Tab-separated table of C-alpha atoms in Angstrom:
chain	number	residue	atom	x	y	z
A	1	UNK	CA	0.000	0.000	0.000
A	2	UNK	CA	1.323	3.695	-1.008
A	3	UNK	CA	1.777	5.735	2.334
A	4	UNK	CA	1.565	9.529	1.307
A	5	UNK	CA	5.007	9.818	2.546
A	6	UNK	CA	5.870	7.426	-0.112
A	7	UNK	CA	3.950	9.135	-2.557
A	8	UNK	CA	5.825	12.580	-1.558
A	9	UNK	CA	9.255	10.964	-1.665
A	10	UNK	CA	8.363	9.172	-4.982
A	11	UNK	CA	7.716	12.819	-6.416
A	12	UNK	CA	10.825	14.113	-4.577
A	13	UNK	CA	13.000	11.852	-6.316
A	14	UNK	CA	11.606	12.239	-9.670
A	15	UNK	CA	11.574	15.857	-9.268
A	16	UNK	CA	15.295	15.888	-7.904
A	17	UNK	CA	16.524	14.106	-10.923
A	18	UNK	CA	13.856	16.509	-13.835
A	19	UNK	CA	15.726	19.483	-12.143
A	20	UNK	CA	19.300	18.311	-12.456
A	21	UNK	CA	18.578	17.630	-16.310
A	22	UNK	CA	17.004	20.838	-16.870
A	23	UNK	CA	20.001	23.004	-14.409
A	24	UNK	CA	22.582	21.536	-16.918
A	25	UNK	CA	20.766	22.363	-19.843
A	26	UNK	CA	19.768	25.879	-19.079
A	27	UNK	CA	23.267	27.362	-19.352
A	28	UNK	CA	23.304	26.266	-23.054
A	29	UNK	CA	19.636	27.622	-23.463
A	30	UNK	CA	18.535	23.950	-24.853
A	31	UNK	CA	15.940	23.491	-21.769
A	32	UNK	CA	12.502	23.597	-22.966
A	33	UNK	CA	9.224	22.832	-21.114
A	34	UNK	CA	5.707	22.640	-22.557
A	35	UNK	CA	3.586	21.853	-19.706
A	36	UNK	CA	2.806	18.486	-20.549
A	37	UNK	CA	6.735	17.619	-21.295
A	38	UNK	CA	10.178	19.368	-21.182
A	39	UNK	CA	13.217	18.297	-22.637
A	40	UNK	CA	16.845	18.898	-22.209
A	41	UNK	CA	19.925	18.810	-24.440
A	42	UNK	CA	23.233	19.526	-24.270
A	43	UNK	CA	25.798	20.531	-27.113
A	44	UNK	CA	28.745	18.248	-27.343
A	45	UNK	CA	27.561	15.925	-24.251
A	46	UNK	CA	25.657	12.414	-24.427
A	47	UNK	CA	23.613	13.418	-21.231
A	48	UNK	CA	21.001	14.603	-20.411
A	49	UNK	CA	19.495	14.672	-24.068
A	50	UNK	CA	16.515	13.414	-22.390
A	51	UNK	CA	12.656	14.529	-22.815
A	52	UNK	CA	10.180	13.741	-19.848
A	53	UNK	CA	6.437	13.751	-19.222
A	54	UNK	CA	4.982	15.854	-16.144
A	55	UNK	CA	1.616	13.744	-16.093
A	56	UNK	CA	0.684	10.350	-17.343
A	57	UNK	CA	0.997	9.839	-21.160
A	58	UNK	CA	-2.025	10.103	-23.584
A	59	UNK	CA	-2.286	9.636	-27.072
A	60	UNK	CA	-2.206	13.765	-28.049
A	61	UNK	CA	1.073	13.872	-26.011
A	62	UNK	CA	3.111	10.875	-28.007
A	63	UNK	CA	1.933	12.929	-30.999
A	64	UNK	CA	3.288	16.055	-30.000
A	65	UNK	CA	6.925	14.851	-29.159
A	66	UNK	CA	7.253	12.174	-31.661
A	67	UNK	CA	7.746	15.595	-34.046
A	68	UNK	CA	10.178	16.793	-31.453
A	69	UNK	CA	12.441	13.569	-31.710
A	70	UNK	CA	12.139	13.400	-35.218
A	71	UNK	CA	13.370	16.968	-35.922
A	72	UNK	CA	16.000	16.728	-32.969
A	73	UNK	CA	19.804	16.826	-34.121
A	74	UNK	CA	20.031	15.051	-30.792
A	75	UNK	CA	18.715	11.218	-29.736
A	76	UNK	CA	16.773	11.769	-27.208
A	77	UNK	CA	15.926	9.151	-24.452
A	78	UNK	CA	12.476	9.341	-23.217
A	79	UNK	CA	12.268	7.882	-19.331
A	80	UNK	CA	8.937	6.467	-18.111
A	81	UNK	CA	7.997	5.994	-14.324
A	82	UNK	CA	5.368	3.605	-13.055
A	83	UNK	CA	3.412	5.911	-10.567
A	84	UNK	CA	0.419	5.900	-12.550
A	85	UNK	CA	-1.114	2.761	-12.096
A	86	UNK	CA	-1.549	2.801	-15.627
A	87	UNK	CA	0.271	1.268	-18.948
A	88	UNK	CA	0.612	4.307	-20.672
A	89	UNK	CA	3.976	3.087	-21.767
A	90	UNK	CA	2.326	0.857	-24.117
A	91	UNK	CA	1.045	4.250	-25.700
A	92	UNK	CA	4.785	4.478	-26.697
A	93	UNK	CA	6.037	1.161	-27.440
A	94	UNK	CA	2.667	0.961	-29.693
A	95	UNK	CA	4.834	4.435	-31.612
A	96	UNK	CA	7.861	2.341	-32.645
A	97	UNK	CA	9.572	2.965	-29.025
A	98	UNK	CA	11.946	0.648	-27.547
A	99	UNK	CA	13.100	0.219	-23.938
A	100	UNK	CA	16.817	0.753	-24.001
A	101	UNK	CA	17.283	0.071	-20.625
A	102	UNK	CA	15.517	0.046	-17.201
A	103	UNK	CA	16.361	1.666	-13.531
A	104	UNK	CA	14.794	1.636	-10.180
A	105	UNK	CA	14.283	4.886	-8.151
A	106	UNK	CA	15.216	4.445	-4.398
A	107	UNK	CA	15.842	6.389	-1.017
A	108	UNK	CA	17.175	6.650	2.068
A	109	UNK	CA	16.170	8.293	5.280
A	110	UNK	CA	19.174	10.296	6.480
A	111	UNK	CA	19.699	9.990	10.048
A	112	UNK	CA	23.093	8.941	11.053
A	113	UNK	CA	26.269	9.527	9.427
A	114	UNK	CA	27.466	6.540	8.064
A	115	UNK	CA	31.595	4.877	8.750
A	116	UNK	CA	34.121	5.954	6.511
A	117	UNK	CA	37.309	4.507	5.414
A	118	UNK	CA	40.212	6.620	4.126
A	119	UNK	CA	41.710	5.138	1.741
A	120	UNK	CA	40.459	7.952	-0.784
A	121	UNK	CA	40.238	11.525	-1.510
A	122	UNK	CA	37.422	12.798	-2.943
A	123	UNK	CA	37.443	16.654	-3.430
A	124	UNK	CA	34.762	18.888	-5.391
A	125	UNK	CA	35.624	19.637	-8.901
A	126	UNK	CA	36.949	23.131	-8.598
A	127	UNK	CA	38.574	24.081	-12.015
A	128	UNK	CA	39.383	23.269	-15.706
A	129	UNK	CA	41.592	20.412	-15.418
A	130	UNK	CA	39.798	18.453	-12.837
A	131	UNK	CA	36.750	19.097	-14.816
A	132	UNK	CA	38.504	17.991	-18.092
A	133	UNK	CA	40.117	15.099	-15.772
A	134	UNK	CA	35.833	14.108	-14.467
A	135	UNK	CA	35.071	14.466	-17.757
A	136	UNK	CA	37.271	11.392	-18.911
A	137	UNK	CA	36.813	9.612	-16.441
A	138	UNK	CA	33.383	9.169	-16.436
A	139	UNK	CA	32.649	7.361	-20.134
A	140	UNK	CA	34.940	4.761	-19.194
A	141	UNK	CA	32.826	4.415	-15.859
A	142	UNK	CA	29.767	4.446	-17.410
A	143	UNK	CA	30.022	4.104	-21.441
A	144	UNK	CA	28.668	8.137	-22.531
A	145	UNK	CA	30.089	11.269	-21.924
A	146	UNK	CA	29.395	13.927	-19.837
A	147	UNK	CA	30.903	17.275	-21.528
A	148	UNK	CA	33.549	19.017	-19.617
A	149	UNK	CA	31.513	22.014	-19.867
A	150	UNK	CA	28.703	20.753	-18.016
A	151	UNK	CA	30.929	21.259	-15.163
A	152	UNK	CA	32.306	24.420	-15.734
A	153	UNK	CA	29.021	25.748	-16.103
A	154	UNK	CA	26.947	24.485	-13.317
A	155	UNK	CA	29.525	24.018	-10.523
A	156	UNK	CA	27.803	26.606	-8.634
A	157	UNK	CA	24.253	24.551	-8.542
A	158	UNK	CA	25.105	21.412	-8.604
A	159	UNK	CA	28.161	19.790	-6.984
A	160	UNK	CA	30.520	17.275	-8.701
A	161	UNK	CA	33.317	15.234	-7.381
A	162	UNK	CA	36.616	13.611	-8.933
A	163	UNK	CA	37.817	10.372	-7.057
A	164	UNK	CA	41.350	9.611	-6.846
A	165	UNK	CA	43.378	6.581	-5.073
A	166	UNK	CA	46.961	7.061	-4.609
A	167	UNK	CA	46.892	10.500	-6.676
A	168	UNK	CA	45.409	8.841	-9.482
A	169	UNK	CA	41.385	9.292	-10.688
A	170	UNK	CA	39.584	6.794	-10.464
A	171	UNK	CA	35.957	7.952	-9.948
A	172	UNK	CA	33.059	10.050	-9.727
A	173	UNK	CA	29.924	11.572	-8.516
A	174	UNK	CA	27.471	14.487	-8.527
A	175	UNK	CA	25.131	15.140	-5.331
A	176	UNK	CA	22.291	17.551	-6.573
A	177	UNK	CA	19.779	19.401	-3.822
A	178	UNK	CA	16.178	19.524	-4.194
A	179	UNK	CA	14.648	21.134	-0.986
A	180	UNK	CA	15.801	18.917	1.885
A	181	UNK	CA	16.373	16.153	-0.977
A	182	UNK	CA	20.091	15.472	-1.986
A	183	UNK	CA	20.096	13.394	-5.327
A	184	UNK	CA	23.227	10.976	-5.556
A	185	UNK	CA	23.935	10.587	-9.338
A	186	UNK	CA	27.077	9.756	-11.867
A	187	UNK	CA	28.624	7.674	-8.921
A	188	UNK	CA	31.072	5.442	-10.841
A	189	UNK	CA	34.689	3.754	-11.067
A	190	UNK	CA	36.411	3.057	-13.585
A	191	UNK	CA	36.713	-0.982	-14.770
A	192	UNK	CA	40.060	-1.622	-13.566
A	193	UNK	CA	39.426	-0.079	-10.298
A	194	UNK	CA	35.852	-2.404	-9.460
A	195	UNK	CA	35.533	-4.641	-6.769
A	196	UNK	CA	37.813	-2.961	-3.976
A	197	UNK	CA	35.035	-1.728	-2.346
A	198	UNK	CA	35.568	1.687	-3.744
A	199	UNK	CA	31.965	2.606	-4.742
A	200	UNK	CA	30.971	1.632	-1.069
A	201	UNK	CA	33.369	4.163	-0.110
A	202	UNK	CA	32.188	7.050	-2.614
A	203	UNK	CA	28.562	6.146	-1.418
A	204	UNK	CA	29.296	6.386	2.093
A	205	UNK	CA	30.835	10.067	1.271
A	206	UNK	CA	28.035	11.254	-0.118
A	207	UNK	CA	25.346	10.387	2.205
A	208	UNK	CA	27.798	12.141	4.684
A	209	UNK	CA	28.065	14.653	2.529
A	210	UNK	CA	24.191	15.059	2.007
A	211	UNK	CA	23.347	15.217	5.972
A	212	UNK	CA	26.184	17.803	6.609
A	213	UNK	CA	23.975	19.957	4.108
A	214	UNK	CA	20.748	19.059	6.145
A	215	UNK	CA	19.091	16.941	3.549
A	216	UNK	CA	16.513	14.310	5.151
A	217	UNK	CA	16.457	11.825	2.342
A	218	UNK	CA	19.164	10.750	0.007
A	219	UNK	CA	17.367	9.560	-3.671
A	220	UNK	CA	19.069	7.860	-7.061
A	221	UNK	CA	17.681	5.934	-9.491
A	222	UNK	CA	19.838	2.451	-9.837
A	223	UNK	CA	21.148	0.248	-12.340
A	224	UNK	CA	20.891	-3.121	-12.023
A	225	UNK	CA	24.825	-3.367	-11.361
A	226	UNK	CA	24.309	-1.146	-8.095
A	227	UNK	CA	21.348	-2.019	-6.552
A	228	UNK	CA	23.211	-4.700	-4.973
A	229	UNK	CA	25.155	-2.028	-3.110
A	230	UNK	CA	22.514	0.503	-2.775
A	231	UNK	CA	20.469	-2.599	-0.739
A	232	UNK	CA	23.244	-3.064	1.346
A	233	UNK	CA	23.733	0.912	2.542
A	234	UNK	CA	19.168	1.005	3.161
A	235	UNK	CA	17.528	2.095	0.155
A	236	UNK	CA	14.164	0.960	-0.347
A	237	UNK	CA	12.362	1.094	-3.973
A	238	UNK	CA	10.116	3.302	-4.855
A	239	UNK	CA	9.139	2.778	-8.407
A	240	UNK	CA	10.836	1.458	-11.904
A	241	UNK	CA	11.888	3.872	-14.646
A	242	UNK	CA	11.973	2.540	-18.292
A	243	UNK	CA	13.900	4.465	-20.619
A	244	UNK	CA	12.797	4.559	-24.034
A	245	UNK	CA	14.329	5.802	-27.693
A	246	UNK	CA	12.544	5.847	-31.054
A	247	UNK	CA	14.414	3.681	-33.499
């Protein structure tokens, strides 16, 4: 049964994760909302280059953007949450959209800082060539780029940090706040570096991080790789998130 706190932090995260897309898009002036839908692209940068629905989907509204993604120099991935109670998404596959890929949207209650281990440092991006250095970092983490100037735009609203063990990078990860929300996101290491317990680490950091800035939940939408970890550390799910792309 949905709890209306579930139902508010279910919207949190959602919303948390809509306003990161659309604060790294509106420096480049390629954020665009419609009421029903916005979208969000960025030149020279894989993500977000995503377009979203702000209620459930109808017929009128697959119309409308299917001219959007057909006249975008961009491919743009169209996400899809199951809050609705509905199968609206069948509205899109029935369009010639295909699921690409599929995540789960969690949180955490923040109450108690969690243990840390040292074996890292993890400092904010705070200039050009630890941007450039986060920006190479994290396609080999996570197979698409982030552009470098992402960062140098939007340091200021949204915080991004390079991971490095023994002096040499090895990670990422953004923390975004909503409100009393802080949205964990990008938190990756690179292949060689996996299974030293490293991501642990980096998610441990963060959460710190998050109740230091007097956020009461942590939210971030998993991949099936870390929701093994993300289960470990207290997350609970709140709903599944289908991404979509028109072939």
């Amino acid at each position: 049964m949905k709890t209306q706190e579930n139902i508010n932090i279910t919207k949190a995260n959602i919303e948390n994760l809509t306003s990161l897309w659309a604060t790294v898009s509106s420096p480049f002036k390629s954020y665009h909302t419609n009421g029903f839908f916005d979208y969000a692209t960025v030149p020279d940068s894989d993500w977000p280059n995503r377009l979203w629905f702000n209620r459930d989907i109808t017929e009128h509204t697959v119309k409308d953007i299917l001219n959007i993604l057909k006249s975008s120099q961009v491919k743009l991935t169209v996400p899809y949450w199951d809050i609705y109670d509905s199968r609206s998404y069948e509205l899109l596959e029935s369009e010639g959209f295909t699921q690409i890929f599929e995540q789960v949207g969690m949180s955490l209650p923040l109450t108690t800082h969690f243990p840390q281990a040292d074996r890292l440092d993890i400092r904010p991006v705070s200039n050009r060539d630890e941007a450039s250095a986060w920006a190479t970092l994290y396609p080999k983490a996570f197979g698409y780029r982030i552009g470098e100037n992402i960062l140098l735009h939007t340091g200021k609203e949204v915080s991004y940090f390079l991971v490095c063990f023994q002096d040499q990078p090895i990670g990422t990860a953004i923390i975004h706040y909503t409100g009393r929300v802080a949205g964990i996101h990008g938190v990756g290491v690179i292949p060689e570096m996996r299974r030293k317990g490293f991501a642990e680490e980096i998610m441990r950091f963060t959460l710190n991080k998050a109740i230091d800035a007097g956020a009461q939940y942590a939210t971030l939408q998993a991949s099936a790789m870390g929701k093994g970890l993300y289960d470990k550390l207290g997350f609970t799910e709140q709903f599944v998130m289908k991404n979509y792309t028109l072939v």
